[in-house]
């Protein structure tokens, strides 16, 4: 349980679903974690979850599209623990609408959070790493929607797909500093947190032209939970992935590998 001992991590978007679980998973391996979120209550709950288990964590509320928030997060982590080794760009918000009905301002806001937030935090953390001579790992949370055409979800799909080449470009720029940049691709996820589960159920209950039974179409037969993602992210954050940069690890129960007409579990 010491693969990340003495490392310092920042996780943006530390909701009780994916972000908070990743933060707790990093802490369980020895990292000291700064949890950020737009909601003060969410950020503090994520940090409290880590501290309750004997780990070290701080919380900071703010908007990832605000450069001052990124700078404040970096300063807080450096002041508390001396530097930063890991960044997980996870902040996002969901607004499933298509190109025919999504207001442009909402589309732009979604891209600002997904792409703009990742840009600002990556820039702030990378500058800190370089200034202190610390090699590190930056992990951008993608989505299977980044690799496939999902109808009725244009802002999210566009933002996440933009992170693919953002990851590659920044990985090439920062390689000379020993800073690795990779993507991590989850898929539709079964929340284990009751509040996150209710939010997901509310989202799926909304009227939609493009309903999809994700679980029934996955080759492995079930939706991943947030806990299923921890191992891959810990690997990317650790020194075990010292020669891994500019690429992506996918944990999606086979979703992106599946040939579309194939039924995973046909009746005998």
Tab-separated table of C-alpha atoms in Angstrom:
chain	number	residue	atom	x	y	z
A	1	UNK	CA	0.000	0.000	0.000
A	2	UNK	CA	2.959	2.351	-0.568
A	3	UNK	CA	3.193	2.670	-4.346
A	4	UNK	CA	2.689	6.442	-4.039
A	5	UNK	CA	4.402	7.033	-0.724
A	6	UNK	CA	5.594	10.641	-0.281
A	7	UNK	CA	3.911	11.758	-3.512
A	8	UNK	CA	1.548	14.740	-3.598
A	9	UNK	CA	-1.522	14.708	-5.845
A	10	UNK	CA	-4.218	17.158	-6.919
A	11	UNK	CA	-7.558	15.776	-8.108
A	12	UNK	CA	-10.043	18.147	-9.731
A	13	UNK	CA	-13.736	17.363	-9.629
A	14	UNK	CA	-13.650	15.257	-6.463
A	15	UNK	CA	-17.295	14.185	-6.527
A	16	UNK	CA	-18.294	10.985	-4.688
A	17	UNK	CA	-18.429	9.180	-8.020
A	18	UNK	CA	-15.221	8.877	-10.087
A	19	UNK	CA	-13.150	11.827	-8.822
A	20	UNK	CA	-13.574	11.213	-5.116
A	21	UNK	CA	-12.930	7.500	-5.538
A	22	UNK	CA	-9.721	8.153	-7.461
A	23	UNK	CA	-8.589	10.603	-4.788
A	24	UNK	CA	-9.215	8.001	-2.076
A	25	UNK	CA	-7.425	5.356	-4.145
A	26	UNK	CA	-4.333	7.526	-4.529
A	27	UNK	CA	-4.338	8.239	-0.804
A	28	UNK	CA	-4.665	4.541	0.015
A	29	UNK	CA	-1.352	4.025	-1.779
A	30	UNK	CA	0.372	6.693	0.292
A	31	UNK	CA	-0.239	9.930	-1.640
A	32	UNK	CA	-1.157	13.186	0.030
A	33	UNK	CA	-4.130	14.540	-1.876
A	34	UNK	CA	-5.635	17.963	-2.468
A	35	UNK	CA	-9.288	17.517	-3.462
A	36	UNK	CA	-10.844	20.333	-5.473
A	37	UNK	CA	-14.408	20.837	-6.609
A	38	UNK	CA	-16.811	23.613	-7.529
A	39	UNK	CA	-18.776	22.650	-4.412
A	40	UNK	CA	-17.101	23.288	-1.058
A	41	UNK	CA	-19.141	20.501	0.538
A	42	UNK	CA	-18.075	17.983	-2.113
A	43	UNK	CA	-14.392	18.885	-1.840
A	44	UNK	CA	-14.449	18.698	1.945
A	45	UNK	CA	-16.329	15.381	1.931
A	46	UNK	CA	-13.704	13.858	-0.385
A	47	UNK	CA	-10.874	15.050	1.851
A	48	UNK	CA	-12.673	13.887	5.008
A	49	UNK	CA	-13.127	10.423	3.505
A	50	UNK	CA	-9.348	10.180	3.089
A	51	UNK	CA	-8.550	11.527	6.549
A	52	UNK	CA	-11.069	9.174	8.164
A	53	UNK	CA	-9.045	6.301	6.728
A	54	UNK	CA	-5.792	7.626	8.131
A	55	UNK	CA	-4.593	9.501	5.046
A	56	UNK	CA	-3.548	13.083	4.412
A	57	UNK	CA	-5.886	15.341	2.465
A	58	UNK	CA	-6.898	18.963	1.991
A	59	UNK	CA	-9.949	20.466	0.308
A	60	UNK	CA	-10.329	23.523	-1.893
A	61	UNK	CA	-13.451	24.836	-3.592
A	62	UNK	CA	-13.292	26.747	-6.843
A	63	UNK	CA	-14.048	26.928	-10.548
A	64	UNK	CA	-11.501	25.093	-12.715
A	65	UNK	CA	-12.005	27.690	-15.459
A	66	UNK	CA	-10.583	30.378	-13.160
A	67	UNK	CA	-6.761	30.676	-13.475
A	68	UNK	CA	-6.580	32.006	-9.915
A	69	UNK	CA	-8.168	28.794	-8.604
A	70	UNK	CA	-5.541	26.651	-10.331
A	71	UNK	CA	-2.775	28.826	-8.915
A	72	UNK	CA	-4.335	28.688	-5.441
A	73	UNK	CA	-4.540	24.882	-5.559
A	74	UNK	CA	-0.885	24.615	-6.517
A	75	UNK	CA	0.158	27.067	-3.809
A	76	UNK	CA	-1.849	25.184	-1.172
A	77	UNK	CA	-0.302	21.828	-2.079
A	78	UNK	CA	3.220	23.281	-2.199
A	79	UNK	CA	2.810	25.110	1.114
A	80	UNK	CA	1.455	21.996	2.824
A	81	UNK	CA	3.656	19.298	1.323
A	82	UNK	CA	6.530	20.920	-0.558
A	83	UNK	CA	5.565	20.216	-4.161
A	84	UNK	CA	3.311	18.282	-6.533
A	85	UNK	CA	3.924	14.943	-8.237
A	86	UNK	CA	0.535	13.971	-9.670
A	87	UNK	CA	-2.391	15.810	-11.254
A	88	UNK	CA	-5.686	14.152	-12.160
A	89	UNK	CA	-7.795	16.374	-14.431
A	90	UNK	CA	-11.277	15.029	-13.759
A	91	UNK	CA	-13.517	18.107	-13.425
A	92	UNK	CA	-16.572	17.988	-15.685
A	93	UNK	CA	-20.268	18.663	-15.774
A	94	UNK	CA	-22.884	16.711	-17.648
A	95	UNK	CA	-25.397	18.298	-19.959
A	96	UNK	CA	-26.613	15.803	-22.503
A	97	UNK	CA	-27.923	17.741	-25.470
A	98	UNK	CA	-27.352	17.516	-29.197
A	99	UNK	CA	-26.233	20.024	-31.788
A	100	UNK	CA	-29.847	20.824	-32.783
A	101	UNK	CA	-31.046	21.860	-29.333
A	102	UNK	CA	-28.034	22.757	-27.163
A	103	UNK	CA	-27.652	26.512	-26.477
A	104	UNK	CA	-24.267	27.743	-27.626
A	105	UNK	CA	-23.426	29.280	-24.255
A	106	UNK	CA	-24.001	25.907	-22.571
A	107	UNK	CA	-21.860	24.169	-25.187
A	108	UNK	CA	-19.074	26.677	-24.680
A	109	UNK	CA	-19.284	26.367	-20.889
A	110	UNK	CA	-18.984	22.586	-21.095
A	111	UNK	CA	-15.853	22.886	-23.226
A	112	UNK	CA	-14.425	25.503	-20.868
A	113	UNK	CA	-14.725	23.119	-17.913
A	114	UNK	CA	-13.417	20.009	-19.692
A	115	UNK	CA	-10.717	21.546	-21.873
A	116	UNK	CA	-10.117	24.911	-20.246
A	117	UNK	CA	-9.937	23.480	-16.742
A	118	UNK	CA	-7.471	20.817	-17.847
A	119	UNK	CA	-5.350	23.463	-19.586
A	120	UNK	CA	-5.223	25.766	-16.567
A	121	UNK	CA	-4.451	23.070	-13.997
A	122	UNK	CA	-1.924	21.364	-16.273
A	123	UNK	CA	-0.140	24.652	-16.866
A	124	UNK	CA	-0.081	25.607	-13.189
A	125	UNK	CA	1.055	22.169	-11.986
A	126	UNK	CA	3.659	21.750	-14.743
A	127	UNK	CA	5.178	25.145	-13.969
A	128	UNK	CA	5.446	24.157	-10.309
A	129	UNK	CA	7.022	20.794	-11.150
A	130	UNK	CA	9.593	22.397	-13.445
A	131	UNK	CA	10.417	25.154	-10.953
A	132	UNK	CA	11.118	22.580	-8.238
A	133	UNK	CA	12.784	20.029	-10.488
A	134	UNK	CA	10.136	17.395	-9.725
A	135	UNK	CA	9.302	14.860	-12.391
A	136	UNK	CA	5.646	13.883	-12.269
A	137	UNK	CA	2.537	12.472	-13.849
A	138	UNK	CA	-0.493	14.276	-15.280
A	139	UNK	CA	-3.568	12.133	-15.934
A	140	UNK	CA	-6.486	13.395	-18.032
A	141	UNK	CA	-9.774	11.594	-17.471
A	142	UNK	CA	-11.308	10.936	-20.888
A	143	UNK	CA	-14.411	8.861	-21.698
A	144	UNK	CA	-15.505	6.258	-24.200
A	145	UNK	CA	-17.553	9.166	-25.595
A	146	UNK	CA	-14.207	10.670	-26.637
A	147	UNK	CA	-13.533	7.768	-29.002
A	148	UNK	CA	-17.037	7.090	-30.345
A	149	UNK	CA	-19.822	9.191	-31.793
A	150	UNK	CA	-22.496	9.530	-29.100
A	151	UNK	CA	-25.641	11.245	-30.349
A	152	UNK	CA	-27.319	13.813	-28.150
A	153	UNK	CA	-24.179	14.523	-26.105
A	154	UNK	CA	-22.231	16.869	-28.324
A	155	UNK	CA	-20.533	19.111	-25.746
A	156	UNK	CA	-19.263	16.280	-23.563
A	157	UNK	CA	-18.128	14.171	-26.520
A	158	UNK	CA	-16.343	17.102	-28.144
A	159	UNK	CA	-14.607	18.170	-24.944
A	160	UNK	CA	-13.439	14.688	-24.039
A	161	UNK	CA	-12.199	13.984	-27.563
A	162	UNK	CA	-10.255	17.252	-27.472
A	163	UNK	CA	-8.449	15.954	-24.392
A	164	UNK	CA	-7.017	13.092	-26.476
A	165	UNK	CA	-4.767	15.345	-28.519
A	166	UNK	CA	-4.301	17.781	-25.645
A	167	UNK	CA	-2.741	14.809	-23.835
A	168	UNK	CA	-0.443	13.954	-26.742
A	169	UNK	CA	0.620	17.535	-27.386
A	170	UNK	CA	1.393	18.336	-23.767
A	171	UNK	CA	3.166	14.995	-23.309
A	172	UNK	CA	5.559	15.897	-26.108
A	173	UNK	CA	6.140	19.392	-24.713
A	174	UNK	CA	6.794	18.278	-21.136
A	175	UNK	CA	8.790	15.111	-21.839
A	176	UNK	CA	12.106	16.937	-21.608
A	177	UNK	CA	11.202	17.886	-18.037
A	178	UNK	CA	10.458	14.305	-17.053
A	179	UNK	CA	6.738	15.040	-16.752
A	180	UNK	CA	4.523	12.298	-18.169
A	181	UNK	CA	1.042	13.056	-19.508
A	182	UNK	CA	-1.472	10.306	-20.196
A	183	UNK	CA	-5.162	9.751	-20.679
A	184	UNK	CA	-7.414	7.423	-18.739
A	185	UNK	CA	-10.657	6.294	-20.358
A	186	UNK	CA	-13.583	5.113	-18.231
A	187	UNK	CA	-17.054	4.401	-19.582
A	188	UNK	CA	-20.643	4.598	-18.346
A	189	UNK	CA	-20.227	3.897	-14.653
A	190	UNK	CA	-22.376	2.372	-11.916
A	191	UNK	CA	-21.986	4.732	-8.941
A	192	UNK	CA	-21.526	3.139	-5.526
A	193	UNK	CA	-22.238	6.357	-3.622
A	194	UNK	CA	-25.998	6.693	-2.912
A	195	UNK	CA	-26.121	10.380	-3.829
A	196	UNK	CA	-24.196	9.807	-7.065
A	197	UNK	CA	-26.474	6.854	-7.856
A	198	UNK	CA	-29.571	9.027	-7.451
A	199	UNK	CA	-28.055	11.697	-9.695
A	200	UNK	CA	-27.321	9.084	-12.358
A	201	UNK	CA	-30.851	7.678	-12.117
A	202	UNK	CA	-32.294	11.191	-12.480
A	203	UNK	CA	-30.132	11.798	-15.542
A	204	UNK	CA	-31.181	8.538	-17.192
A	205	UNK	CA	-34.838	9.213	-16.392
A	206	UNK	CA	-34.917	12.421	-18.403
A	207	UNK	CA	-36.668	12.231	-21.774
A	208	UNK	CA	-34.193	11.490	-24.550
A	209	UNK	CA	-34.305	10.591	-28.216
A	210	UNK	CA	-31.143	8.544	-27.784
A	211	UNK	CA	-31.717	6.102	-24.954
A	212	UNK	CA	-29.060	3.451	-24.547
A	213	UNK	CA	-28.854	0.371	-22.325
A	214	UNK	CA	-25.125	0.582	-21.663
A	215	UNK	CA	-24.870	-2.398	-19.324
A	216	UNK	CA	-26.615	-4.766	-21.723
A	217	UNK	CA	-24.159	-3.925	-24.490
A	218	UNK	CA	-20.881	-4.361	-22.599
A	219	UNK	CA	-18.925	-7.537	-23.433
A	220	UNK	CA	-18.019	-8.100	-19.771
A	221	UNK	CA	-21.668	-7.906	-18.832
A	222	UNK	CA	-21.748	-5.120	-16.239
A	223	UNK	CA	-20.975	-1.463	-15.832
A	224	UNK	CA	-17.694	-0.697	-14.084
A	225	UNK	CA	-17.866	0.918	-10.664
A	226	UNK	CA	-15.531	3.779	-9.689
A	227	UNK	CA	-13.419	1.294	-7.720
A	228	UNK	CA	-12.672	-0.548	-10.972
A	229	UNK	CA	-10.767	2.509	-12.183
A	230	UNK	CA	-8.415	3.008	-9.250
A	231	UNK	CA	-5.764	0.460	-10.273
A	232	UNK	CA	-5.169	2.000	-13.692
A	233	UNK	CA	-4.884	5.538	-12.330
A	234	UNK	CA	-2.569	4.476	-9.494
A	235	UNK	CA	-0.365	2.796	-12.100
A	236	UNK	CA	-0.188	5.963	-14.208
A	237	UNK	CA	0.568	8.033	-11.120
A	238	UNK	CA	3.304	5.702	-9.884
A	239	UNK	CA	6.916	5.218	-10.901
A	240	UNK	CA	5.903	1.874	-12.398
A	241	UNK	CA	4.784	3.805	-15.496
A	242	UNK	CA	8.037	5.759	-15.817
A	243	UNK	CA	8.248	5.034	-19.574
A	244	UNK	CA	4.561	5.657	-20.317
A	245	UNK	CA	3.593	9.025	-21.780
A	246	UNK	CA	1.356	10.453	-24.476
A	247	UNK	CA	-0.936	7.452	-24.466
A	248	UNK	CA	-4.133	6.148	-22.874
A	249	UNK	CA	-5.324	3.336	-20.625
A	250	UNK	CA	-8.910	2.203	-21.123
A	251	UNK	CA	-11.089	0.513	-18.504
A	252	UNK	CA	-14.439	0.103	-20.250
A	253	UNK	CA	-15.524	-3.560	-20.022
A	254	UNK	CA	-14.747	-3.913	-23.738
A	255	UNK	CA	-17.023	-1.102	-24.937
A	256	UNK	CA	-14.681	0.520	-27.477
A	257	UNK	CA	-13.362	-2.799	-28.800
A	258	UNK	CA	-16.772	-4.250	-29.603
A	259	UNK	CA	-17.955	-4.522	-33.205
A	260	UNK	CA	-21.287	-2.706	-33.108
A	261	UNK	CA	-23.771	-5.333	-34.406
A	262	UNK	CA	-22.453	-8.006	-32.047
A	263	UNK	CA	-24.619	-8.946	-29.058
A	264	UNK	CA	-22.296	-9.767	-26.126
A	265	UNK	CA	-24.460	-12.500	-24.569
A	266	UNK	CA	-26.900	-13.925	-27.132
A	267	UNK	CA	-29.469	-16.487	-26.065
A	268	UNK	CA	-28.283	-20.065	-26.533
